[in-house]
Every structure is written in C-alpha cells, then in structure tokens.
PDB file of C-alpha atoms in Angstrom:
ATOM      1  CA  ALA A   1       3.323 -14.967  -9.554  1.00  0.00           C
ATOM      2  CA  GLN A   2       0.933 -13.876  -6.870  1.00  0.00           C
ATOM      3  CA  SER A   3      -2.109 -11.734  -7.584  1.00  0.00           C
ATOM      4  CA  VAL A   4      -5.175 -10.374  -5.831  1.00  0.00           C
ATOM      5  CA  THR A   5      -8.690  -9.761  -7.094  1.00  0.00           C
ATOM      6  CA  GLN A   6     -11.193  -7.544  -5.365  1.00  0.00           C
ATOM      7  CA  PRO A   7     -14.411  -8.145  -7.297  1.00  0.00           C
ATOM      8  CA  ASP A   8     -16.312  -5.160  -5.909  1.00  0.00           C
ATOM      9  CA  ILE A   9     -15.175  -1.747  -7.069  1.00  0.00           C
ATOM     10  CA  HIS A  10     -17.673   0.158  -4.964  1.00  0.00           C
ATOM     11  CA  ILE A  11     -19.963  -0.806  -2.089  1.00  0.00           C
ATOM     12  CA  THR A  12     -22.559   1.382  -0.401  1.00  0.00           C
ATOM     13  CA  VAL A  13     -23.749   0.414   3.042  1.00  0.00           C
ATOM     14  CA  SER A  14     -26.002   2.031   5.618  1.00  0.00           C
ATOM     15  CA  GLU A  15     -24.542   3.108   8.921  1.00  0.00           C
ATOM     16  CA  GLY A  16     -25.020   0.334  11.443  1.00  0.00           C
ATOM     17  CA  ALA A  17     -25.332  -2.355   8.798  1.00  0.00           C
ATOM     18  CA  SER A  18     -22.815  -5.127   8.306  1.00  0.00           C
ATOM     19  CA  LEU A  19     -20.069  -4.963   5.710  1.00  0.00           C
ATOM     20  CA  GLU A  20     -18.224  -7.671   3.819  1.00  0.00           C
ATOM     21  CA  LEU A  21     -15.485  -7.007   1.292  1.00  0.00           C
ATOM     22  CA  ARG A  22     -14.325  -9.810  -0.930  1.00  0.00           C
ATOM     23  CA  CYS A  23     -10.760 -10.718  -1.726  1.00  0.00           C
ATOM     24  CA  ASN A  24      -9.481 -13.621  -3.799  1.00  0.00           C
ATOM     25  CA  TYR A  25      -5.817 -14.357  -4.193  1.00  0.00           C
ATOM     26  CA  SER A  26      -3.706 -16.468  -6.454  1.00  0.00           C
ATOM     27  CA  TYR A  27      -0.555 -17.940  -5.003  1.00  0.00           C
ATOM     28  CA  GLY A  28       0.896 -21.417  -5.074  1.00  0.00           C
ATOM     29  CA  ALA A  29       2.058 -21.743  -1.496  1.00  0.00           C
ATOM     30  CA  THR A  30       0.759 -20.503   1.823  1.00  0.00           C
ATOM     31  CA  PRO A  31       0.209 -16.801   1.410  1.00  0.00           C
ATOM     32  CA  TYR A  32       0.634 -13.952   3.795  1.00  0.00           C
ATOM     33  CA  LEU A  33      -2.509 -11.838   3.554  1.00  0.00           C
ATOM     34  CA  PHE A  34      -3.216  -8.268   4.527  1.00  0.00           C
ATOM     35  CA  TRP A  35      -6.033  -5.759   4.514  1.00  0.00           C
ATOM     36  CA  TYR A  36      -5.204  -2.065   4.359  1.00  0.00           C
ATOM     37  CA  VAL A  37      -7.498   0.948   4.539  1.00  0.00           C
ATOM     38  CA  GLN A  38      -6.912   4.321   2.901  1.00  0.00           C
ATOM     39  CA  SER A  39      -8.908   7.344   3.981  1.00  0.00           C
ATOM     40  CA  PRO A  40      -9.064  10.317   1.625  1.00  0.00           C
ATOM     41  CA  GLY A  41      -5.754  12.154   1.497  1.00  0.00           C
ATOM     42  CA  GLN A  42      -4.037   9.561   3.639  1.00  0.00           C
ATOM     43  CA  GLY A  43      -1.645   6.707   3.185  1.00  0.00           C
ATOM     44  CA  LEU A  44      -2.513   3.068   3.746  1.00  0.00           C
ATOM     45  CA  GLN A  45      -3.093   1.796   7.265  1.00  0.00           C
ATOM     46  CA  LEU A  46      -2.895  -1.888   8.121  1.00  0.00           C
ATOM     47  CA  LEU A  47      -6.186  -3.292   9.432  1.00  0.00           C
ATOM     48  CA  LEU A  48      -5.138  -6.892   9.940  1.00  0.00           C
ATOM     49  CA  LYS A  49      -2.911  -9.648   8.640  1.00  0.00           C
ATOM     50  CA  TYR A  50      -2.859 -13.409   8.385  1.00  0.00           C
ATOM     51  CA  PHE A  51       0.300 -15.463   8.472  1.00  0.00           C
ATOM     52  CA  SER A  52      -0.708 -18.789  10.009  1.00  0.00           C
ATOM     53  CA  GLY A  53      -2.816 -20.352  12.745  1.00  0.00           C
ATOM     54  CA  ASP A  54      -6.401 -19.385  13.430  1.00  0.00           C
ATOM     55  CA  THR A  55      -8.065 -18.608  10.127  1.00  0.00           C
ATOM     56  CA  LEU A  56     -10.287 -15.929  11.685  1.00  0.00           C
ATOM     57  CA  VAL A  57      -8.194 -12.845  12.269  1.00  0.00           C
ATOM     58  CA  GLN A  58      -9.167  -9.871  14.367  1.00  0.00           C
ATOM     59  CA  GLY A  59      -7.950  -6.428  13.429  1.00  0.00           C
ATOM     60  CA  ILE A  60      -8.273  -2.830  14.434  1.00  0.00           C
ATOM     61  CA  LYS A  61     -11.428  -0.721  14.262  1.00  0.00           C
ATOM     62  CA  GLY A  62     -13.664  -3.761  14.786  1.00  0.00           C
ATOM     63  CA  PHE A  63     -12.703  -5.506  11.547  1.00  0.00           C
ATOM     64  CA  GLU A  64     -12.104  -9.213  11.103  1.00  0.00           C
ATOM     65  CA  ALA A  65     -11.182 -11.412   8.170  1.00  0.00           C
ATOM     66  CA  GLU A  66     -11.382 -15.105   7.477  1.00  0.00           C
ATOM     67  CA  PHE A  67      -8.851 -17.071   5.478  1.00  0.00           C
ATOM     68  CA  LYS A  68     -10.403 -19.872   3.432  1.00  0.00           C
ATOM     69  CA  ARG A  69      -7.770 -21.866   1.638  1.00  0.00           C
ATOM     70  CA  SER A  70     -10.303 -23.939  -0.304  1.00  0.00           C
ATOM     71  CA  GLN A  71     -11.772 -20.791  -1.806  1.00  0.00           C
ATOM     72  CA  SER A  72      -8.513 -18.812  -2.032  1.00  0.00           C
ATOM     73  CA  SER A  73     -10.305 -16.033  -0.228  1.00  0.00           C
ATOM     74  CA  PHE A  74      -9.629 -13.595   2.572  1.00  0.00           C
ATOM     75  CA  ASN A  75     -12.827 -11.612   3.033  1.00  0.00           C
ATOM     76  CA  LEU A  76     -13.028  -8.652   5.360  1.00  0.00           C
ATOM     77  CA  ARG A  77     -16.044  -8.112   7.610  1.00  0.00           C
ATOM     78  CA  LYS A  78     -17.391  -5.661  10.103  1.00  0.00           C
ATOM     79  CA  PRO A  79     -20.662  -6.285  11.974  1.00  0.00           C
ATOM     80  CA  SER A  80     -21.749  -2.670  12.262  1.00  0.00           C
ATOM     81  CA  VAL A  81     -20.355   0.076  10.059  1.00  0.00           C
ATOM     82  CA  HIS A  82     -19.683   3.604  11.256  1.00  0.00           C
ATOM     83  CA  TRP A  83     -19.611   6.677   9.033  1.00  0.00           C
ATOM     84  CA  SER A  84     -15.863   6.904   9.647  1.00  0.00           C
ATOM     85  CA  ASP A  85     -15.407   3.569   7.859  1.00  0.00           C
ATOM     86  CA  ALA A  86     -15.983   5.274   4.516  1.00  0.00           C
ATOM     87  CA  ALA A  87     -12.674   4.750   2.746  1.00  0.00           C
ATOM     88  CA  GLU A  88     -10.918   2.605   0.188  1.00  0.00           C
ATOM     89  CA  TYR A  89      -9.904  -0.885   1.214  1.00  0.00           C
ATOM     90  CA  PHE A  90      -7.062  -2.879  -0.255  1.00  0.00           C
ATOM     91  CA  CYS A  91      -6.341  -6.558   0.028  1.00  0.00           C
ATOM     92  CA  ALA A  92      -2.736  -7.643  -0.457  1.00  0.00           C
ATOM     93  CA  VAL A  93      -0.820 -10.890  -0.643  1.00  0.00           C
ATOM     94  CA  SER A  94       2.825 -11.559  -0.006  1.00  0.00           C
ATOM     95  CA  SER A  95       5.009 -14.546  -0.572  1.00  0.00           C
ATOM     96  CA  ASN A  96       8.029 -15.470   1.495  1.00  0.00           C
ATOM     97  CA  ASP A  97       9.855 -12.332   0.468  1.00  0.00           C
ATOM     98  CA  TYR A  98       9.032  -8.696   0.761  1.00  0.00           C
ATOM     99  CA  LYS A  99       6.796  -8.089  -2.234  1.00  0.00           C
ATOM    100  CA  LEU A 100       3.225  -7.098  -1.628  1.00  0.00           C
ATOM    101  CA  SER A 101       0.756  -7.530  -4.474  1.00  0.00           C
ATOM    102  CA  PHE A 102      -2.303  -5.349  -4.049  1.00  0.00           C
ATOM    103  CA  GLY A 103      -5.805  -5.597  -5.384  1.00  0.00           C
ATOM    104  CA  ALA A 104      -7.358  -2.633  -7.174  1.00  0.00           C
ATOM    105  CA  GLY A 105      -9.305  -1.674  -4.072  1.00  0.00           C
ATOM    106  CA  THR A 106     -12.924  -1.395  -2.985  1.00  0.00           C
ATOM    107  CA  THR A 107     -14.421   1.997  -2.194  1.00  0.00           C
ATOM    108  CA  VAL A 108     -16.890   1.934   0.670  1.00  0.00           C
ATOM    109  CA  THR A 109     -19.528   4.624   0.981  1.00  0.00           C
ATOM    110  CA  VAL A 110     -21.552   4.841   4.188  1.00  0.00           C
ATOM    111  CA  ARG A 111     -24.971   6.426   4.032  1.00  0.00           C
ATOM    112  CA  ALA A 112     -26.738   7.823   7.052  1.00  0.00           C
TER     113      ALA A 112
ATOM    114  CA  GLU B   1       7.305  13.241  14.069  1.00  0.00           C
ATOM    115  CA  THR B   2       6.269   9.635  14.075  1.00  0.00           C
ATOM    116  CA  GLY B   3       5.698   7.026  11.401  1.00  0.00           C
ATOM    117  CA  VAL B   4       6.393   7.802   7.781  1.00  0.00           C
ATOM    118  CA  THR B   5       6.291  11.363   6.494  1.00  0.00           C
ATOM    119  CA  GLN B   6       6.345  12.613   2.919  1.00  0.00           C
ATOM    120  CA  THR B   7       6.953  16.048   1.451  1.00  0.00           C
ATOM    121  CA  PRO B   8       5.573  17.796  -0.405  1.00  0.00           C
ATOM    122  CA  ARG B   9       1.996  16.588  -0.080  1.00  0.00           C
ATOM    123  CA  HIS B  10       1.051  18.142  -3.416  1.00  0.00           C
ATOM    124  CA  LEU B  11       3.216  18.975  -6.403  1.00  0.00           C
ATOM    125  CA  VAL B  12       2.392  20.440  -9.792  1.00  0.00           C
ATOM    126  CA  MET B  13       5.159  20.451 -12.346  1.00  0.00           C
ATOM    127  CA  GLY B  14       5.716  20.965 -16.020  1.00  0.00           C
ATOM    128  CA  MET B  15       7.199  18.326 -18.244  1.00  0.00           C
ATOM    129  CA  THR B  16      10.570  20.055 -18.348  1.00  0.00           C
ATOM    130  CA  ASN B  17      10.906  20.627 -14.609  1.00  0.00           C
ATOM    131  CA  LYS B  18      13.128  18.775 -12.166  1.00  0.00           C
ATOM    132  CA  LYS B  19      11.706  18.100  -8.736  1.00  0.00           C
ATOM    133  CA  SER B  20      12.235  15.687  -5.863  1.00  0.00           C
ATOM    134  CA  LEU B  21       9.937  13.857  -3.494  1.00  0.00           C
ATOM    135  CA  LYS B  22      11.135  13.180   0.015  1.00  0.00           C
ATOM    136  CA  CYS B  23      10.240  10.403   2.420  1.00  0.00           C
ATOM    137  CA  GLU B  24      11.398  10.002   6.000  1.00  0.00           C
ATOM    138  CA  GLN B  25      10.628   7.187   8.405  1.00  0.00           C
ATOM    139  CA  HIS B  26      10.955   7.416  12.178  1.00  0.00           C
ATOM    140  CA  LEU B  27      10.400   3.715  12.872  1.00  0.00           C
ATOM    141  CA  GLY B  28      13.941   2.403  12.841  1.00  0.00           C
ATOM    142  CA  HIS B  29      13.206   0.338   9.741  1.00  0.00           C
ATOM    143  CA  ASN B  30      15.768  -0.810   7.227  1.00  0.00           C
ATOM    144  CA  ALA B  31      13.670  -1.273   4.092  1.00  0.00           C
ATOM    145  CA  MET B  32      11.976   1.511   2.162  1.00  0.00           C
ATOM    146  CA  TYR B  33       9.698   1.442  -0.865  1.00  0.00           C
ATOM    147  CA  TRP B  34       8.260   3.728  -3.522  1.00  0.00           C
ATOM    148  CA  TYR B  35       4.831   2.943  -4.932  1.00  0.00           C
ATOM    149  CA  LYS B  36       2.749   4.614  -7.623  1.00  0.00           C
ATOM    150  CA  GLN B  37      -0.990   4.735  -7.080  1.00  0.00           C
ATOM    151  CA  SER B  38      -3.097   5.603 -10.116  1.00  0.00           C
ATOM    152  CA  ALA B  39      -6.870   5.814 -10.093  1.00  0.00           C
ATOM    153  CA  LYS B  40      -8.592   2.426 -10.054  1.00  0.00           C
ATOM    154  CA  LYS B  41      -5.358   0.504 -10.528  1.00  0.00           C
ATOM    155  CA  PRO B  42      -3.492  -1.638  -8.031  1.00  0.00           C
ATOM    156  CA  LEU B  43      -0.543  -0.076  -6.320  1.00  0.00           C
ATOM    157  CA  GLU B  44       2.558  -0.443  -8.443  1.00  0.00           C
ATOM    158  CA  LEU B  45       5.824  -1.129  -6.691  1.00  0.00           C
ATOM    159  CA  MET B  46       8.538   1.055  -8.199  1.00  0.00           C
ATOM    160  CA  PHE B  47      11.692   0.748  -6.112  1.00  0.00           C
ATOM    161  CA  VAL B  48      12.872  -1.065  -3.008  1.00  0.00           C
ATOM    162  CA  TYR B  49      15.868  -0.305  -0.815  1.00  0.00           C
ATOM    163  CA  ASN B  50      17.130  -2.609   1.903  1.00  0.00           C
ATOM    164  CA  PHE B  51      19.858  -1.311   4.186  1.00  0.00           C
ATOM    165  CA  LYS B  52      20.390   1.561   1.715  1.00  0.00           C
ATOM    166  CA  GLU B  53      20.974  -0.796  -1.212  1.00  0.00           C
ATOM    167  CA  GLN B  54      18.555  -0.821  -4.118  1.00  0.00           C
ATOM    168  CA  THR B  55      17.143  -4.298  -4.496  1.00  0.00           C
ATOM    169  CA  GLU B  56      14.272  -3.690  -6.877  1.00  0.00           C
ATOM    170  CA  ASN B  57      13.672  -1.538  -9.904  1.00  0.00           C
ATOM    171  CA  ASN B  58      10.360  -2.638 -11.281  1.00  0.00           C
ATOM    172  CA  SER B  59      10.992  -1.563 -14.882  1.00  0.00           C
ATOM    173  CA  VAL B  60      10.553   2.068 -13.955  1.00  0.00           C
ATOM    174  CA  PRO B  61      11.428   4.659 -16.632  1.00  0.00           C
ATOM    175  CA  SER B  62      14.709   6.474 -16.097  1.00  0.00           C
ATOM    176  CA  ARG B  63      12.901   9.793 -15.671  1.00  0.00           C
ATOM    177  CA  PHE B  64      12.321   8.520 -12.105  1.00  0.00           C
ATOM    178  CA  SER B  65      15.542   8.293 -10.120  1.00  0.00           C
ATOM    179  CA  PRO B  66      15.544   7.084  -6.502  1.00  0.00           C
ATOM    180  CA  GLU B  67      18.103   7.898  -3.860  1.00  0.00           C
ATOM    181  CA  CYS B  68      18.505   6.412  -0.390  1.00  0.00           C
ATOM    182  CA  PRO B  69      21.279   8.182   1.540  1.00  0.00           C
ATOM    183  CA  ASN B  70      20.493   6.333   4.779  1.00  0.00           C
ATOM    184  CA  SER B  71      17.914   3.925   6.150  1.00  0.00           C
ATOM    185  CA  SER B  72      15.661   6.757   7.304  1.00  0.00           C
ATOM    186  CA  HIS B  73      15.448   8.807   4.116  1.00  0.00           C
ATOM    187  CA  LEU B  74      14.305   8.065   0.607  1.00  0.00           C
ATOM    188  CA  PHE B  75      14.054  10.439  -2.323  1.00  0.00           C
ATOM    189  CA  LEU B  76      12.475  10.206  -5.738  1.00  0.00           C
ATOM    190  CA  HIS B  77      14.016  12.583  -8.248  1.00  0.00           C
ATOM    191  CA  LEU B  78      11.770  13.513 -11.136  1.00  0.00           C
ATOM    192  CA  HIS B  79      12.896  14.795 -14.532  1.00  0.00           C
ATOM    193  CA  THR B  80      11.051  15.365 -17.820  1.00  0.00           C
ATOM    194  CA  LEU B  81       7.932  13.608 -16.684  1.00  0.00           C
ATOM    195  CA  GLN B  82       4.876  12.902 -18.812  1.00  0.00           C
ATOM    196  CA  PRO B  83       1.238  13.713 -18.011  1.00  0.00           C
ATOM    197  CA  GLU B  84       0.553  10.004 -17.512  1.00  0.00           C
ATOM    198  CA  ASP B  85       2.964  10.105 -14.569  1.00  0.00           C
ATOM    199  CA  SER B  86       0.390  12.099 -12.623  1.00  0.00           C
ATOM    200  CA  ALA B  87      -0.526   9.948  -9.630  1.00  0.00           C
ATOM    201  CA  LEU B  88      -0.211   9.568  -5.883  1.00  0.00           C
ATOM    202  CA  TYR B  89       3.293   8.474  -4.949  1.00  0.00           C
ATOM    203  CA  LEU B  90       3.456   6.534  -1.720  1.00  0.00           C
ATOM    204  CA  CYS B  91       6.466   5.759   0.370  1.00  0.00           C
ATOM    205  CA  ALA B  92       6.522   2.824   2.764  1.00  0.00           C
ATOM    206  CA  SER B  93       8.959   1.221   5.153  1.00  0.00           C
ATOM    207  CA  SER B  94       9.297  -2.136   6.846  1.00  0.00           C
ATOM    208  CA  GLN B  95      11.639  -3.656   9.367  1.00  0.00           C
ATOM    209  CA  GLU B  96      13.646  -5.285   6.626  1.00  0.00           C
ATOM    210  CA  MET B  97      13.094  -7.382   3.565  1.00  0.00           C
ATOM    211  CA  GLY B  98      12.887 -11.074   3.180  1.00  0.00           C
ATOM    212  CA  LEU B  99      11.718 -11.903   6.677  1.00  0.00           C
ATOM    213  CA  ALA B 100       8.446 -13.712   6.406  1.00  0.00           C
ATOM    214  CA  GLY B 101       6.095 -12.389   8.991  1.00  0.00           C
ATOM    215  CA  ARG B 102       7.975  -9.152   9.348  1.00  0.00           C
ATOM    216  CA  ASN B 103       7.178  -7.534   6.056  1.00  0.00           C
ATOM    217  CA  GLU B 104       4.377  -5.375   7.373  1.00  0.00           C
ATOM    218  CA  GLN B 105       4.764  -2.134   5.523  1.00  0.00           C
ATOM    219  CA  PHE B 106       3.965   1.234   7.012  1.00  0.00           C
ATOM    220  CA  PHE B 107       2.875   3.896   4.558  1.00  0.00           C
ATOM    221  CA  GLY B 108       3.251   7.624   4.383  1.00  0.00           C
ATOM    222  CA  PRO B 109       0.388   9.921   3.306  1.00  0.00           C
ATOM    223  CA  GLY B 110       1.712  10.245  -0.226  1.00  0.00           C
ATOM    224  CA  THR B 111       2.565  13.056  -2.616  1.00  0.00           C
ATOM    225  CA  ARG B 112      -0.138  13.954  -5.113  1.00  0.00           C
ATOM    226  CA  LEU B 113       1.765  14.722  -8.316  1.00  0.00           C
ATOM    227  CA  THR B 114       0.251  16.506 -11.295  1.00  0.00           C
ATOM    228  CA  VAL B 115       2.284  16.825 -14.484  1.00  0.00           C
ATOM    229  CA  LEU B 116       1.096  19.491 -16.886  1.00  0.00           C
TER     230      LEU B 116
END
C-alpha cells in the first residue's frame, strides 16, 4: 500500500526567505505525486502534480517540486516566501487508481 | 457558484441528533469523495462515488450514511455521533475514477463538525 511521510510538523520561515518542505513516499511502482495547500478555514488547493517526464515540476504561486526516485522524495520549494504562504501543506501520492494517500501535513508560519 | 461548495460550514450537534452535510460540485465531474480531517492526522478517505455508484466505504461506522442522488450532489447523513467524530469533513470531486493522470481532486471548504 502507498503511504506518505512529511517529517516536519511545523516550519517557521522569515518573509523573503526560501522554503523547502519534505515529502517521502512509499509505493512500489511509479507514483503520481501531488502537493496541496490548505489556508485556514479553506479546503485543499492543488499546488502542483507530477505524473511523468521532467522531474522538476512548476506549480502555482511560485512553488516547484522535484521528484527524486532514488530518494523516494518529492520536496516542495519556494525561493522567496510571502506572508500569504502561511498555511498547511499536504503531500499526497496516488497509484493507478483514484485513491490519494495524504501525509499528515506541515504547518508553515511566516514571520515578518 | 463555481468549484465545490459545502453547507453548512459549521455544525454543532448533540449525540442524539440527526443532521446532514451537503456537497455540490459545479465542475461537471463524475466522482465525488468524503474525507475526514482530524487534527494532526492524515486525511481519511471515507466514501467514494463514481457516476452515482458507491465504490468505496473505507470501514466507516454506520452512523455515517452517504447519499449521492446525482453526479453533482453528495450528502453525508449523520446519526448518533460520538464526540470523537468531531472533525472537518471535506468533500472533493474529480473527473472520474480510475483514470491515471485525471484523478486531480478538487476540494470544498469543508464543514467543521462539533459533537457535544
């Protein structure tokens, strides 16, 4: 069965600094990988996804993620964080069917 | 309205009450999902409907009863809940199930449920 680990429960970053959120997955075949963001009181919004091809994926809001098969990782990055990026971030993996398995999430706090 | 909407946004109920959560999607999708989101736990998939047919019941207690009258609407009927059922309940939709590369799910804002 597939699973996702997000090792960091909470990250605090200064506005303008870079951000990297870690995601490790467990799945036997080629996974489909997603990053979602959840702002307070909101549902989940898709930031980016990886299915195949270029292992560096660009998403919305200036985010990117890199798929590294050798490390079973799909880390999310942003070069310069804005205060509006404060939210909870979820990594998810899917197999060839419809099921998404989510990590427990990483809460990002942005300090001025 | 666009996207996925959920009502009510907040609900407080006693353990003996009966209530329903409603989800509506305006995306023309054919698959709809209920998830439970508890604090500091991964999202738990509860139910899946594809073309109005239930395809997944993830060992959910019978006090939760889903209903999908058409591809645009999904309900979650609640009866004799427990305090540990307090959580954020999220609805999602996708184009349809089982199509690799097309299972991007779009989420509603959720219903914050508190069971007293």
